mmCIF file of C-alpha atoms in Angstrom:
data_model
loop_
_atom_site.group_PDB
_atom_site.id
_atom_site.type_symbol
_atom_site.label_atom_id
_atom_site.label_comp_id
_atom_site.label_asym_id
_atom_site.label_seq_id
_atom_site.Cartn_x
_atom_site.Cartn_y
_atom_site.Cartn_z
ATOM 1 C CA MET A 1 -11.187 -1.436 25.009
ATOM 2 C CA GLN A 2 -7.695 -0.328 25.698
ATOM 3 C CA THR A 3 -7.320 3.349 25.325
ATOM 4 C CA ASP A 4 -4.035 2.989 23.215
ATOM 5 C CA GLU A 5 -5.731 0.583 20.612
ATOM 6 C CA ARG A 6 -8.815 3.160 20.298
ATOM 7 C CA GLY A 7 -6.042 6.038 19.763
ATOM 8 C CA ALA A 8 -4.259 3.955 17.386
ATOM 9 C CA VAL A 9 -7.516 3.500 15.210
ATOM 10 C CA ALA A 10 -8.319 7.104 15.698
ATOM 11 C CA GLU A 11 -4.961 8.334 14.273
ATOM 12 C CA ARG A 12 -4.937 5.869 11.480
ATOM 13 C CA PHE A 13 -8.306 7.108 10.088
ATOM 14 C CA ALA A 14 -7.537 10.660 10.693
ATOM 15 C CA ARG A 15 -4.189 10.361 8.952
ATOM 16 C CA PHE A 16 -6.313 8.802 5.965
ATOM 17 C CA ALA A 17 -8.579 11.517 6.077
ATOM 18 C CA ARG A 18 -5.793 14.015 5.865
ATOM 19 C CA GLU A 19 -3.341 12.511 3.234
ATOM 20 C CA GLU A 20 -4.989 9.861 1.269
ATOM 21 C CA ALA A 21 -8.770 10.618 0.670
ATOM 22 C CA PRO A 22 -8.804 14.255 -0.255
ATOM 23 C CA GLY A 23 -9.335 14.525 -4.126
ATOM 24 C CA ARG A 24 -9.876 11.104 -4.440
ATOM 25 C CA SER A 25 -12.986 10.199 -2.543
ATOM 26 C CA ASP A 26 -15.287 12.504 -0.524
ATOM 27 C CA THR A 27 -17.238 9.511 0.591
ATOM 28 C CA TYR A 28 -14.178 7.789 2.002
ATOM 29 C CA LEU A 29 -12.975 11.058 3.467
ATOM 30 C CA ALA A 30 -16.269 11.684 5.533
ATOM 31 C CA TRP A 31 -16.270 8.087 6.852
ATOM 32 C CA ALA A 32 -12.611 8.006 7.868
ATOM 33 C CA ARG A 33 -13.278 11.525 9.759
ATOM 34 C CA THR A 34 -16.272 10.134 11.381
ATOM 35 C CA VAL A 35 -14.309 7.131 12.606
ATOM 36 C CA SER A 36 -11.535 9.380 13.969
ATOM 37 C CA GLU A 37 -13.996 11.225 15.926
ATOM 38 C CA ASP A 38 -16.134 8.555 17.132
ATOM 39 C CA ALA A 39 -15.049 6.381 20.137
ATOM 40 C CA GLU A 40 -17.515 3.848 19.698
ATOM 41 C CA LEU A 41 -16.565 3.050 16.137
ATOM 42 C CA CYS A 42 -12.811 3.118 17.173
ATOM 43 C CA ASP A 43 -13.646 0.607 19.642
ATOM 44 C CA ILE A 44 -15.397 -1.592 17.175
ATOM 45 C CA LEU A 45 -12.460 -1.292 14.629
ATOM 46 C CA ALA A 46 -9.781 -1.852 17.324
ATOM 47 C CA ARG A 47 -11.284 -5.597 17.417
ATOM 48 C CA VAL A 48 -9.955 -6.103 13.884
ATOM 49 C CA PRO A 49 -6.224 -7.095 13.860
ATOM 50 C CA ALA A 50 -3.924 -4.170 13.018
ATOM 51 C CA THR A 51 -2.937 -5.749 9.695
ATOM 52 C CA HIS A 52 -6.583 -5.903 8.521
ATOM 53 C CA ARG A 53 -7.563 -2.436 9.703
ATOM 54 C CA GLN A 54 -6.801 -0.181 6.574
ATOM 55 C CA PRO A 55 -9.458 2.201 5.961
ATOM 56 C CA PRO A 56 -9.906 1.205 2.369
ATOM 57 C CA LEU A 57 -10.346 -2.451 3.358
ATOM 58 C CA VAL A 58 -12.670 -1.582 6.205
ATOM 59 C CA PHE A 59 -15.012 0.599 3.856
ATOM 60 C CA ALA A 60 -14.928 -1.956 1.036
ATOM 61 C CA VAL A 61 -16.226 -4.584 3.690
ATOM 62 C CA THR A 62 -18.969 -2.160 4.912
ATOM 63 C CA ARG A 63 -19.932 -1.592 1.334
ATOM 64 C CA MET A 64 -20.028 -5.290 0.479
ATOM 65 C CA LEU A 65 -22.212 -5.883 3.633
ATOM 66 C CA GLY A 66 -24.718 -3.187 2.464
ATOM 67 C CA ALA A 67 -23.993 -0.035 4.369
ATOM 68 C CA PRO A 68 -25.587 3.075 2.848
ATOM 69 C CA ARG A 69 -23.280 5.812 1.442
ATOM 70 C CA GLU A 70 -24.529 8.696 3.334
ATOM 71 C CA THR A 71 -22.344 9.206 6.487
ATOM 72 C CA ALA A 72 -24.559 8.951 9.333
ATOM 73 C CA GLY A 73 -26.307 6.095 7.859
ATOM 74 C CA TRP A 74 -22.891 4.401 7.267
ATOM 75 C CA SER A 75 -22.029 5.008 10.891
ATOM 76 C CA GLN A 76 -25.205 3.507 12.360
ATOM 77 C CA PHE A 77 -24.726 0.575 9.934
ATOM 78 C CA VAL A 78 -21.308 -0.270 11.626
ATOM 79 C CA ARG A 79 -22.731 -0.103 14.869
ATOM 80 C CA ALA A 80 -25.643 -2.381 14.209
ATOM 81 C CA HIS A 81 -23.532 -4.860 12.199
ATOM 82 C CA ALA A 82 -20.442 -4.556 14.395
ATOM 83 C CA ASP A 83 -19.464 -8.378 14.657
ATOM 84 C CA ALA A 84 -20.130 -8.868 11.016
ATOM 85 C CA VAL A 85 -17.813 -6.007 10.037
ATOM 86 C CA VAL A 86 -15.050 -7.296 12.334
ATOM 87 C CA ALA A 87 -15.339 -10.916 11.156
ATOM 88 C CA GLU A 88 -15.135 -9.807 7.466
ATOM 89 C CA CYS A 89 -12.153 -7.393 7.824
ATOM 90 C CA SER A 90 -10.314 -10.052 9.856
ATOM 91 C CA ALA A 91 -10.817 -12.605 7.168
ATOM 92 C CA ARG A 92 -10.084 -10.454 4.086
ATOM 93 C CA SER A 93 -7.257 -8.453 2.838
ATOM 94 C CA LEU A 94 -6.594 -5.491 0.434
ATOM 95 C CA GLN A 95 -6.496 -7.125 -2.933
ATOM 96 C CA THR A 96 -6.984 -4.220 -5.355
ATOM 97 C CA ASN A 97 -6.036 -5.410 -8.768
ATOM 98 C CA GLU A 98 -5.206 -2.191 -10.959
ATOM 99 C CA PRO A 99 -4.510 -3.436 -14.739
ATOM 100 C CA LEU A 100 -3.052 0.060 -15.420
ATOM 101 C CA ARG A 101 0.116 -0.951 -13.633
ATOM 102 C CA CYS A 102 0.700 -2.898 -17.146
ATOM 103 C CA ALA A 103 1.318 0.243 -18.613
ATOM 104 C CA ALA A 104 4.448 0.708 -16.399
ATOM 105 C CA LEU A 105 5.369 -2.905 -16.606
ATOM 106 C CA LEU A 106 5.215 -3.484 -20.460
ATOM 107 C CA PRO A 107 8.293 -1.310 -21.356
ATOM 108 C CA ALA A 108 10.375 -3.350 -19.009
ATOM 109 C CA LEU A 109 8.704 -6.695 -20.482
ATOM 110 C CA CYS A 110 9.663 -5.452 -23.848
ATOM 111 C CA LEU A 111 13.535 -5.698 -22.850
ATOM 112 C CA VAL A 112 13.013 -9.809 -22.450
ATOM 113 C CA PRO A 113 13.123 -12.040 -25.403
ATOM 114 C CA GLY A 114 9.919 -14.004 -25.823
ATOM 115 C CA PRO A 115 8.000 -16.321 -25.914
ATOM 116 C CA ILE A 116 7.465 -15.370 -22.274
ATOM 117 C CA ALA A 117 6.082 -17.413 -19.348
ATOM 118 C CA LEU A 118 4.554 -14.821 -16.781
ATOM 119 C CA LEU A 119 4.456 -15.543 -13.183
ATOM 120 C CA GLU A 120 3.203 -12.858 -10.696
ATOM 121 C CA LEU A 121 3.416 -12.879 -6.750
ATOM 122 C CA GLY A 122 0.444 -11.429 -5.305
ATOM 123 C CA ALA A 123 -1.666 -11.921 -8.289
ATOM 124 C CA SER A 124 -5.051 -11.071 -6.725
ATOM 125 C CA GLY A 125 -7.377 -11.773 -9.446
ATOM 126 C CA GLY A 126 -4.504 -12.070 -12.071
ATOM 127 C CA LEU A 127 -5.610 -8.788 -13.944
ATOM 128 C CA CYS A 128 -1.817 -7.865 -14.239
ATOM 129 C CA LEU A 129 -1.017 -11.093 -15.963
ATOM 130 C CA TYR A 130 -2.642 -9.639 -19.378
ATOM 131 C CA PRO A 131 -0.288 -7.179 -20.745
ATOM 132 C CA ASP A 132 -0.734 -8.630 -24.341
ATOM 133 C CA ARG A 133 -4.499 -8.484 -24.134
ATOM 134 C CA TYR A 134 -4.731 -4.783 -23.324
ATOM 135 C CA ALA A 135 -4.302 -1.781 -25.686
ATOM 136 C CA TYR A 136 -1.936 1.357 -24.702
ATOM 137 C CA ARG A 137 -1.612 5.012 -25.251
ATOM 138 C CA TYR A 138 1.977 6.611 -24.325
ATOM 139 C CA GLY A 139 1.427 10.051 -25.361
ATOM 140 C CA ASP A 140 1.273 9.776 -29.345
ATOM 141 C CA THR A 141 2.020 5.973 -29.420
ATOM 142 C CA ARG A 142 -0.817 3.744 -29.670
ATOM 143 C CA LEU A 143 -0.206 -0.044 -29.259
ATOM 144 C CA GLY A 144 -2.887 -2.840 -29.810
ATOM 145 C CA ALA A 145 -6.641 -2.869 -29.777
ATOM 146 C CA SER A 146 -8.661 -4.055 -26.889
ATOM 147 C CA THR A 147 -11.826 -3.271 -24.555
ATOM 148 C CA VAL A 148 -9.047 -2.243 -22.031
ATOM 149 C CA VAL A 149 -7.352 0.872 -23.014
ATOM 150 C CA LEU A 150 -4.185 1.971 -20.626
ATOM 151 C CA GLU A 151 -3.129 5.427 -20.927
ATOM 152 C CA ALA A 152 0.231 6.481 -19.217
ATOM 153 C CA GLU A 153 2.010 9.824 -19.522
ATOM 154 C CA VAL A 154 5.575 9.598 -20.640
ATOM 155 C CA ARG A 155 8.019 11.716 -18.918
ATOM 156 C CA GLY A 156 11.878 11.717 -19.259
ATOM 157 C CA ALA A 157 13.524 9.740 -21.840
ATOM 158 C CA PRO A 158 11.603 8.134 -24.803
ATOM 159 C CA LEU A 159 10.587 4.665 -24.111
ATOM 160 C CA PRO A 160 12.047 1.613 -25.685
ATOM 161 C CA GLU A 161 10.538 0.065 -28.601
ATOM 162 C CA LEU A 162 7.243 -1.051 -27.572
ATOM 163 C CA ALA A 163 5.469 -4.294 -28.830
ATOM 164 C CA LEU A 164 2.689 -6.587 -27.425
ATOM 165 C CA GLN A 165 4.813 -9.545 -26.168
ATOM 166 C CA ASP A 166 4.190 -13.268 -26.906
ATOM 167 C CA ILE A 167 2.899 -14.638 -23.543
ATOM 168 C CA VAL A 168 2.412 -18.494 -23.828
ATOM 169 C CA TRP A 169 1.754 -19.045 -20.113
ATOM 170 C CA ARG A 170 0.364 -17.117 -17.244
ATOM 171 C CA ALA A 171 0.227 -17.964 -13.475
ATOM 172 C CA GLY A 172 -0.056 -16.217 -10.269
ATOM 173 C CA ILE A 173 0.390 -16.866 -6.516
ATOM 174 C CA ASP A 174 -1.694 -15.356 -3.882
ATOM 175 C CA LEU A 175 -2.670 -16.261 -0.216
ATOM 176 C CA GLN A 176 -6.258 -15.745 -1.260
ATOM 177 C CA PRO A 177 -6.465 -15.965 -5.149
ATOM 178 C CA LEU A 178 -9.792 -14.447 -6.653
ATOM 179 C CA ASP A 179 -11.431 -15.985 -9.632
ATOM 180 C CA ALA A 180 -12.961 -13.620 -12.223
ATOM 181 C CA ARG A 181 -15.528 -16.231 -13.246
ATOM 182 C CA VAL A 182 -17.011 -16.411 -9.496
ATOM 183 C CA PRO A 183 -19.555 -13.651 -8.877
ATOM 184 C CA ALA A 184 -18.536 -12.995 -5.280
ATOM 185 C CA ASP A 185 -14.614 -12.856 -6.167
ATOM 186 C CA ARG A 186 -15.687 -10.399 -8.995
ATOM 187 C CA ALA A 187 -17.750 -8.417 -6.669
ATOM 188 C CA TRP A 188 -14.918 -8.173 -3.960
ATOM 189 C CA LEU A 189 -12.370 -6.820 -6.553
ATOM 190 C CA GLU A 190 -15.005 -4.139 -7.984
ATOM 191 C CA GLY A 191 -15.842 -3.259 -4.346
ATOM 192 C CA LEU A 192 -12.182 -2.465 -3.638
ATOM 193 C CA VAL A 193 -12.552 0.508 -6.224
ATOM 194 C CA TRP A 194 -13.320 3.621 -4.251
ATOM 195 C CA PRO A 195 -16.953 5.133 -4.774
ATOM 196 C CA GLU A 196 -16.021 8.232 -7.135
ATOM 197 C CA GLU A 197 -13.401 6.297 -9.299
ATOM 198 C CA HIS A 198 -15.820 5.745 -12.296
ATOM 199 C CA GLU A 199 -13.304 5.189 -14.950
ATOM 200 C CA ARG A 200 -11.155 2.940 -12.702
ATOM 201 C CA ALA A 201 -14.422 0.778 -12.122
ATOM 202 C CA ALA A 202 -15.170 0.390 -15.669
ATOM 203 C CA ARG A 203 -11.465 -0.746 -16.417
ATOM 204 C CA ILE A 204 -11.477 -3.314 -14.045
ATOM 205 C CA ALA A 205 -14.794 -4.595 -15.007
ATOM 206 C CA ALA A 206 -13.532 -4.905 -18.506
ATOM 207 C CA ALA A 207 -10.275 -6.488 -17.531
ATOM 208 C CA LEU A 208 -12.486 -9.018 -15.550
ATOM 209 C CA ASP A 209 -14.116 -10.104 -18.579
ATOM 210 C CA ILE A 210 -10.851 -10.601 -20.339
ATOM 211 C CA VAL A 211 -9.390 -12.655 -17.619
ATOM 212 C CA ALA A 212 -12.761 -14.633 -17.197
ATOM 213 C CA ALA A 213 -12.719 -15.580 -20.875
ATOM 214 C CA ASP A 214 -9.269 -16.988 -20.526
ATOM 215 C CA PRO A 215 -8.444 -17.724 -16.831
ATOM 216 C CA PRO A 216 -4.729 -17.991 -15.539
ATOM 217 C CA LEU A 217 -3.472 -20.630 -13.423
ATOM 218 C CA LEU A 218 -3.968 -19.079 -9.820
ATOM 219 C CA VAL A 219 -2.058 -21.056 -6.873
ATOM 220 C CA PRO A 220 -2.994 -20.255 -3.157
ATOM 221 C CA GLY A 221 0.174 -19.779 -1.196
ATOM 222 C CA ASP A 222 2.586 -17.619 0.479
ATOM 223 C CA VAL A 223 4.707 -15.522 -2.230
ATOM 224 C CA ALA A 224 7.734 -15.443 -0.007
ATOM 225 C CA ASP A 225 7.747 -19.434 0.300
ATOM 226 C CA LEU A 226 10.698 -20.298 -2.328
ATOM 227 C CA ASP A 227 9.535 -23.736 -2.488
ATOM 228 C CA VAL A 228 6.027 -22.576 -3.476
ATOM 229 C CA VAL A 229 7.360 -20.290 -6.115
ATOM 230 C CA ARG A 230 9.858 -22.707 -7.504
ATOM 231 C CA ALA A 231 7.018 -25.521 -7.728
ATOM 232 C CA VAL A 232 4.843 -23.165 -9.783
ATOM 233 C CA ALA A 233 7.712 -21.978 -11.971
ATOM 234 C CA ALA A 234 8.451 -25.335 -12.584
ATOM 235 C CA GLN A 235 5.253 -25.648 -14.498
ATOM 236 C CA ALA A 236 5.857 -23.195 -17.025
ATOM 237 C CA PRO A 237 6.946 -24.255 -20.892
ATOM 238 C CA ALA A 238 10.582 -25.020 -20.976
ATOM 239 C CA ASP A 239 10.885 -23.318 -24.197
ATOM 240 C CA ALA A 240 9.755 -19.914 -22.707
ATOM 241 C CA THR A 241 11.382 -17.280 -20.711
ATOM 242 C CA LEU A 242 10.290 -17.148 -17.091
ATOM 243 C CA VAL A 243 9.429 -13.708 -15.848
ATOM 244 C CA VAL A 244 8.453 -13.147 -12.602
ATOM 245 C CA THR A 245 6.984 -9.994 -11.547
ATOM 246 C CA THR A 246 6.251 -8.296 -7.792
ATOM 247 C CA PRO A 247 4.380 -5.188 -8.505
ATOM 248 C CA GLY A 248 3.140 -3.850 -5.366
ATOM 249 C CA VAL A 249 3.383 -7.122 -3.355
ATOM 250 C CA LEU A 250 6.731 -6.930 -1.610
ATOM 251 C CA PRO A 251 5.533 -4.317 1.301
ATOM 252 C CA TYR A 252 3.201 -6.869 2.486
ATOM 253 C CA VAL A 253 5.969 -9.479 3.049
ATOM 254 C CA PRO A 254 7.999 -8.990 6.403
ATOM 255 C CA ARG A 255 11.513 -7.541 5.846
ATOM 256 C CA ALA A 256 13.644 -10.803 6.527
ATOM 257 C CA ARG A 257 11.616 -13.008 4.243
ATOM 258 C CA ARG A 258 11.236 -10.131 1.638
ATOM 259 C CA ASP A 259 15.079 -9.932 1.662
ATOM 260 C CA ALA A 260 15.384 -13.578 1.225
ATOM 261 C CA LEU A 261 13.001 -13.431 -1.656
ATOM 262 C CA ILE A 262 14.884 -10.910 -3.457
ATOM 263 C CA ALA A 263 17.927 -12.390 -3.060
ATOM 264 C CA ALA A 264 16.803 -15.597 -4.616
ATOM 265 C CA LEU A 265 15.171 -13.639 -7.437
ATOM 266 C CA THR A 266 18.248 -11.613 -8.283
ATOM 267 C CA ALA A 267 20.709 -14.765 -7.886
ATOM 268 C CA ASP A 268 18.245 -16.769 -10.096
ATOM 269 C CA ALA A 269 18.524 -13.943 -12.745
ATOM 270 C CA ALA A 270 22.270 -14.080 -12.425
ATOM 271 C CA ASP A 271 22.404 -17.836 -12.409
ATOM 272 C CA PRO A 272 19.389 -19.332 -14.442
ATOM 273 C CA ALA A 273 20.194 -22.851 -13.671
ATOM 274 C CA ARG A 274 19.098 -22.099 -10.032
ATOM 275 C CA VAL A 275 15.575 -22.366 -11.099
ATOM 276 C CA ARG A 276 15.106 -23.864 -14.543
ATOM 277 C CA ALA A 277 16.751 -24.319 -17.765
ATOM 278 C CA GLY A 278 16.120 -21.020 -20.099
ATOM 279 C CA GLY A 279 16.379 -18.713 -16.887
ATOM 280 C CA VAL A 280 14.317 -16.399 -14.906
ATOM 281 C CA ARG A 281 13.898 -12.649 -15.231
ATOM 282 C CA TRP A 282 12.490 -10.360 -12.385
ATOM 283 C CA ILE A 283 10.517 -7.351 -13.132
ATOM 284 C CA THR A 284 9.317 -5.271 -10.198
ATOM 285 C CA LEU A 285 7.616 -1.795 -9.214
ATOM 286 C CA ASP A 286 8.464 -0.826 -5.791
ATOM 287 C CA GLN A 287 8.895 2.116 -3.325
ATOM 288 C CA PRO A 288 12.640 3.250 -3.421
ATOM 289 C CA ARG A 289 13.092 2.818 0.092
ATOM 290 C CA LEU A 290 11.572 -0.724 0.587
ATOM 291 C CA HIS A 291 14.768 -2.663 -0.348
ATOM 292 C CA ASP A 292 18.399 -2.238 -1.253
ATOM 293 C CA ALA A 293 18.360 -4.526 -4.624
ATOM 294 C CA TRP A 294 18.566 -1.442 -6.881
ATOM 295 C CA ARG A 295 21.408 -1.077 -9.451
ATOM 296 C CA PRO A 296 22.496 1.602 -9.312
ATOM 297 C CA PRO A 297 21.445 2.488 -5.830
ATOM 298 C CA ILE A 298 18.412 5.002 -5.693
ATOM 299 C CA ASP A 299 18.634 8.284 -3.798
ATOM 300 C CA ALA A 300 15.257 7.727 -2.335
ATOM 301 C CA ASP A 301 14.908 11.519 -1.136
ATOM 302 C CA ASP A 302 14.969 12.777 -4.605
ATOM 303 C CA TRP A 303 12.924 9.954 -6.416
ATOM 304 C CA PRO A 304 9.647 10.309 -7.714
ATOM 305 C CA GLY A 305 6.900 7.679 -7.583
ATOM 306 C CA PHE A 306 8.072 4.224 -7.326
ATOM 307 C CA ALA A 307 11.059 2.369 -9.169
ATOM 308 C CA LEU A 308 10.759 0.109 -12.190
ATOM 309 C CA ALA A 309 13.497 -2.475 -12.423
ATOM 310 C CA LEU A 310 14.576 -5.454 -14.518
ATOM 311 C CA ASP A 311 16.576 -8.020 -12.388
ATOM 312 C CA GLY A 312 17.167 -5.040 -10.028
ATOM 313 C CA ARG A 313 18.462 -2.771 -12.934
ATOM 314 C CA VAL A 314 16.551 0.441 -12.529
ATOM 315 C CA LEU A 315 14.839 1.308 -15.771
ATOM 316 C CA ALA A 316 12.354 4.208 -14.873
ATOM 317 C CA ALA A 317 10.474 6.047 -12.183
ATOM 318 C CA ALA A 318 6.812 5.388 -12.529
ATOM 319 C CA ASP A 319 3.319 5.934 -10.656
ATOM 320 C CA PRO A 320 2.474 3.244 -8.317
ATOM 321 C CA LEU A 321 -0.626 2.351 -10.453
ATOM 322 C CA GLY A 322 0.931 3.182 -13.770
ATOM 323 C CA SER A 323 -0.471 6.435 -14.816
ATOM 324 C CA TRP A 324 2.991 7.952 -15.753
ATOM 325 C CA ILE A 325 6.476 6.538 -16.426
ATOM 326 C CA ASP A 326 9.695 8.548 -16.352
ATOM 327 C CA TRP A 327 11.995 6.497 -18.293
ATOM 328 C CA ARG A 328 15.719 6.594 -16.880
ATOM 329 C CA ALA A 329 17.524 3.556 -18.234
#
């Protein structure tokens, strides 16, 4: 194994142990540190393509394959099942599906007249396609009744008037969409939750029950392929406002194709006839440095969290997973 590949794996897992795992998962911190200090484990994981080598993905795969939680036993398991670990990591991708993001998306969605046809790019299992089926707590504000209650801290200016929107159609596009009704797909989504995140695990399990009871249209395809996006969008009811959402997916789209997708979405928002009668709106939750479509431009050096925008117009700063929102519109 080339030394540079081994070193890249060691550094990636050491960085994860330093910057991402502390305070969130002692289990993953210990596993990552073990990888970073073990040349044999680094050599095994160097066989995985770099785009499928994220520590949370590797760890979720090993848990799915039956690895024990105790660190020494986990290390031995990876050695003993190296080929299976490499094969599964190479075939899978991070598809963490966090319904709490709907707490950040809902205020933007409330600015769009209904009824609404909702299309998510990078939908995974579709858990973010059901903002009307969840309940919300924004400080003292309560909204809806559901087995899934999403709570977000409100910072900055007061939120706009909130309501559960009338969503009459919901669809998603993903390279490998997951079906909440299929036990293996459900197990993979639940397995992507980090071991100590018990509240999050319960939330995702309850959201999966909601999705399984009334599944959305999930289409396998490349979210950056405009022909695929337009073909799915054309299936939406003609009398509904089409809302395309891209929460957290754009970093996984190569830069040139990402810029083309954003250009199409913003052009379509300005000229609805480009896609369909009735128009299309675009809601996104992204890193401030990810693209230059923000209006007004964002000072990324002084911007907390991610940016929430409607048709490129910046509405709020928000936690990437929706736990807080700082309204700035």
